[in-house]
Coordinates of C-alpha atoms and ligand atoms in Angstrom, one line a residue:
M1 CA 123.9 87.6 180.6
N2 CA 127.1 89.3 179.2
D3 CA 127.1 92.0 176.5
T4 CA 127.7 89.5 173.6
E5 CA 124.7 87.4 174.7
I6 CA 122.5 90.4 175.0
I7 CA 123.5 91.6 171.5
K8 CA 122.8 88.1 170.1
L9 CA 119.4 87.9 171.7
Q10 CA 118.5 91.4 170.6
T11 CA 119.6 90.6 167.0
R12 CA 117.4 87.5 166.9
C13 CA 114.4 89.4 168.3
V14 CA 114.8 92.4 165.9
S15 CA 115.3 90.1 162.9
H16 CA 112.3 88.1 163.9
E17 CA 110.2 91.3 164.1
I18 CA 111.5 92.7 160.8
R19 CA 110.9 89.3 159.0
N20 CA 107.2 89.4 160.2
H21 CA 106.7 92.8 158.6
V22 CA 108.6 91.8 155.5
S23 CA 106.2 88.9 155.0
I24 CA 103.3 91.2 155.4
C25 CA 104.8 93.5 152.7
D26 CA 105.3 90.4 150.5
M27 CA 101.7 89.3 151.0
Y28 CA 100.4 92.8 149.9
A29 CA 102.7 92.9 146.9
E30 CA 101.3 89.6 145.8
I31 CA 97.7 90.9 146.3
I32 CA 98.5 94.0 144.2
K33 CA 100.1 91.8 141.5
R34 CA 97.1 89.5 141.3
N35 CA 94.6 92.4 141.2
I36 CA 96.6 94.0 138.4
E37 CA 96.6 90.8 136.4
R38 CA 92.9 90.0 137.1
D39 CA 91.7 93.5 136.1
G40 CA 93.8 93.3 132.9
Y41 CA 95.6 96.5 133.9
D42 CA 98.3 96.3 131.2
N43 CA 101.1 98.4 132.7
K44 CA 104.4 96.5 132.4
S45 CA 106.4 99.0 134.5
V46 CA 104.0 98.7 137.5
L47 CA 104.1 94.8 137.2
N48 CA 107.9 95.0 137.0
A49 CA 108.1 97.3 140.0
V50 CA 106.0 94.9 142.0
D51 CA 108.2 92.0 141.0
C52 CA 111.3 94.0 142.0
I53 CA 109.7 94.7 145.4
K54 CA 109.0 91.0 145.9
K55 CA 112.6 90.0 145.0
S56 CA 114.1 92.7 147.3
L57 CA 111.9 91.5 150.1
K58 CA 113.2 88.0 149.5
I59 CA 116.8 89.2 149.8
I60 CA 116.0 91.2 153.0
S61 CA 114.2 88.1 154.5
N62 CA 117.1 85.8 153.6
S63 CA 119.7 88.3 155.0
L64 CA 117.7 88.3 158.2
I65 CA 117.9 84.5 158.4
D66 CA 121.7 84.9 157.9
L67 CA 121.7 87.1 161.1
K68 CA 120.3 84.2 163.0
C69 CA 122.9 81.7 161.8
L70 CA 125.9 83.8 161.0
N71 CA 128.3 82.6 158.3
K72 CA 126.2 79.6 157.4
L73 CA 125.9 78.9 153.7
T74 CA 123.0 77.2 152.0
L75 CA 124.5 75.6 148.9
Q76 CA 122.3 74.3 146.1
Y77 CA 122.5 73.8 142.3
Y78 CA 121.4 76.7 140.1
D79 CA 121.5 77.5 136.4
F80 CA 124.3 80.0 135.9
K81 CA 122.5 82.0 133.2
N82 CA 119.3 82.4 135.3
V83 CA 121.3 83.6 138.3
V84 CA 123.2 86.2 136.3
E85 CA 120.0 87.5 134.7
E86 CA 118.2 87.6 138.0
G87 CA 121.1 89.5 139.7
F88 CA 121.0 92.0 136.8
Q89 CA 117.2 92.5 137.2
L90 CA 117.5 93.0 140.9
A91 CA 120.1 95.8 140.5
T92 CA 118.2 97.9 137.9
P93 CA 116.1 99.8 140.4
Y94 CA 119.3 101.5 141.6
I95 CA 119.5 103.4 138.3
Q96 CA 116.8 105.8 139.6
D97 CA 116.8 108.9 137.4
K98 CA 120.3 108.5 135.8
N99 CA 120.5 108.0 132.1
I100 CA 122.3 104.6 132.1
N101 CA 122.3 102.1 129.2
M102 CA 122.3 98.7 130.9
K103 CA 122.9 95.5 129.0
C104 CA 123.3 91.9 130.0
F105 CA 124.4 89.1 127.8
V106 CA 125.0 85.5 128.9
K107 CA 126.7 83.5 126.2
N108 CA 126.2 79.9 127.5
S109 CA 125.2 78.2 130.7
A110 CA 126.0 75.3 133.1
E111 CA 125.1 74.4 136.7
I112 CA 126.7 76.1 139.6
F113 CA 126.6 75.1 143.3
I114 CA 126.1 78.3 145.3
D115 CA 124.3 80.1 148.1
E116 CA 121.8 81.9 145.8
T117 CA 121.0 84.8 148.1
K118 CA 124.6 85.6 148.9
F119 CA 125.6 85.1 145.2
L120 CA 122.8 87.4 144.0
A121 CA 123.7 90.0 146.6
C122 CA 127.3 90.1 145.2
I123 CA 126.1 90.7 141.6
V124 CA 123.7 93.4 142.9
N125 CA 126.5 95.1 145.0
I126 CA 128.9 95.2 142.1
I127 CA 126.3 96.6 139.7
K128 CA 125.2 99.1 142.3
N129 CA 128.8 100.3 142.6
A130 CA 129.0 100.6 138.8
I131 CA 125.8 102.7 138.8
E132 CA 127.2 104.9 141.6
A133 CA 130.4 105.5 139.6
I134 CA 128.4 107.1 136.8
E135 CA 127.4 110.6 137.5
I136 CA 124.5 111.2 135.2
K137 CA 125.0 109.3 131.9
G138 CA 126.8 106.2 131.1
E139 CA 127.0 102.5 130.2
I140 CA 127.1 99.3 132.2
S141 CA 127.5 95.9 130.7
V142 CA 127.3 92.4 132.3
I143 CA 128.8 89.8 130.0
A144 CA 128.9 86.2 131.2
E145 CA 130.2 82.9 129.8
V146 CA 131.1 79.4 130.8
K147 CA 134.7 78.5 129.8
D148 CA 137.3 76.0 131.0
G149 CA 135.3 74.8 134.1
F150 CA 134.3 78.3 135.3
G151 CA 131.4 80.7 134.9
Y152 CA 132.8 84.2 134.4
I153 CA 130.7 87.3 135.0
R154 CA 132.3 90.5 133.9
I155 CA 130.7 93.7 135.1
S156 CA 131.9 96.9 133.5
N157 CA 131.1 100.5 133.5
N158 CA 132.4 103.8 132.3
G159 CA 132.6 106.8 134.7
K160 CA 135.0 107.6 137.6
M161 CA 138.1 105.4 137.5
I162 CA 139.8 103.8 140.5
S163 CA 143.3 105.2 141.0
K164 CA 146.2 102.7 141.2
E165 CA 146.6 103.4 145.0
K166 CA 142.9 102.9 145.7
Q167 CA 142.8 99.7 143.7
K168 CA 144.9 98.1 146.5
E169 CA 142.3 99.1 149.2
I170 CA 138.9 98.6 147.6
F171 CA 138.4 95.1 149.0
E172 CA 139.3 96.1 152.5
E173 CA 136.6 96.3 155.2
G174 CA 135.4 99.8 155.6
F175 CA 137.2 101.4 152.7
T176 CA 135.0 103.9 151.0
T177 CA 135.3 107.1 148.9
K178 CA 131.6 107.9 149.2
Q179 CA 130.0 110.3 151.7
T180 CA 127.3 107.9 152.7
G181 CA 129.2 104.6 151.9
S182 CA 130.0 102.0 154.5
G183 CA 132.8 100.4 152.5
L184 CA 131.4 97.0 153.2
G185 CA 130.0 96.1 149.7
L186 CA 133.2 94.7 148.0
Y187 CA 134.5 93.2 151.3
I188 CA 131.3 91.2 151.8
C189 CA 131.2 90.2 148.1
K190 CA 134.7 88.9 148.2
T191 CA 134.3 87.1 151.5
N192 CA 131.0 85.5 150.5
L193 CA 132.2 84.5 147.1
E194 CA 135.4 82.9 148.4
A195 CA 133.3 81.0 151.0
Q196 CA 131.5 79.4 148.0
G197 CA 134.6 78.6 146.1
A198 CA 134.3 81.5 143.7
R199 CA 136.6 84.5 143.2
L200 CA 136.2 88.3 142.8
K201 CA 138.8 90.6 141.2
L202 CA 139.1 94.0 139.6
N203 CA 140.2 93.3 136.0
K204 CA 141.0 96.9 135.2
S205 CA 140.1 100.5 135.9
T206 CA 141.1 103.1 133.3
R207 CA 139.7 106.4 132.2
T208 CA 137.3 104.6 129.8
V209 CA 136.3 101.4 131.7
T210 CA 136.2 99.8 135.1
E211 CA 135.7 96.0 135.0
F212 CA 135.1 93.5 137.9
E213 CA 135.1 89.8 137.3
I214 CA 133.5 87.0 139.3
A215 CA 134.7 83.4 138.5
V216 CA 132.6 80.6 139.9
P217 CA 133.4 76.9 139.3
V218 CA 130.7 75.1 137.2
V219 CA 129.5 71.6 138.0
V220 CA 131.0 69.1 135.5
Ligands
LIG301 N1 132.7 100.4 139.6 C1 133.4 101.2 140.3 N2 133.9 102.4 139.8 C2 134.6 103.2 140.5 N3 134.9 103.0 141.8 C3 134.4 101.9 142.4 C4 133.7 101.0 141.7 N4 133.4 99.9 142.6 C5 133.9 100.3 143.7 N5 134.6 101.4 143.7 C6 135.4 102.1 144.8 O1 135.6 101.1 145.8 C7 135.1 101.6 147.1 C8 134.6 100.5 147.9 O2 133.4 99.9 147.4 P1 132.4 99.2 148.3 O3 131.3 98.7 147.5 O4 133.2 98.2 149.2 O5 131.9 100.3 149.3 P2 131.0 101.6 149.1 O6 130.3 101.4 147.7 O7 131.8 102.8 149.2 O8 130.0 101.5 150.3 P3 128.8 100.4 150.5 O9 129.2 99.7 151.7 O10 127.6 101.1 150.5 O11 128.9 99.4 149.3 C9 134.0 102.7 146.7 O12 133.9 103.6 147.7 C10 134.6 103.3 145.4 O13 135.6 104.2 145.7
LIG302 MG1 129.3 99.6 147.3

């Protein structure tokens, strides 16, 4: 076996092992959820946390499937509004203890033909960047609409602006200004969106607002 074959085999084995444990975590999250509901333990934030854990586990599990069949897309029809709102929900845990006012408004909807996991991961990555750009206190808005055959998702935040020079580099593989960043987020988002016929661009970054835009074709 050559090095590439060994790496492939190990990747498959490791993803298999991780997926086994992810499904155990998912099973226990479901048990916790059912127990909370059965006992009438009325704590919305705990139920919400369990739901977020389950969704994150789904993303981890799907990403691990991706590792087995690299670059393969699973395209299906989804409701644009539902996908945007789900992506928004999935990203909220990244706020942690920052004081961020997050809002999401989807004006209208249509069907889109996408790989749900990869599309959701893009929304989450862009919102995560927006959260990371805010030091302590700030605002993030996700505004979406269907217009002229496209679904537009505009994700904006205040906070640290991206200088004109850096704007040219942010979509490059490995470009980061963060101490613990890998610089893969936007690169993966752009590549995955383009593979699904969608686009990602930076609309603007000024002292007051930074705005990214996803445009995905809607099914007519
Ligand atoms: N909303 C934003 N506001 C300010 N700067 C941003 C924003 N989004 C991206 N950037 C800049 O673009 C760079 C690249 O982002 P990208 O998501 O690709 O990598 P990263 O966030 O540094 O690392 P990771 O791989 O963990 O996502 C960031 O390091 C940051 O400098
Ligand atoms: Mg990032």
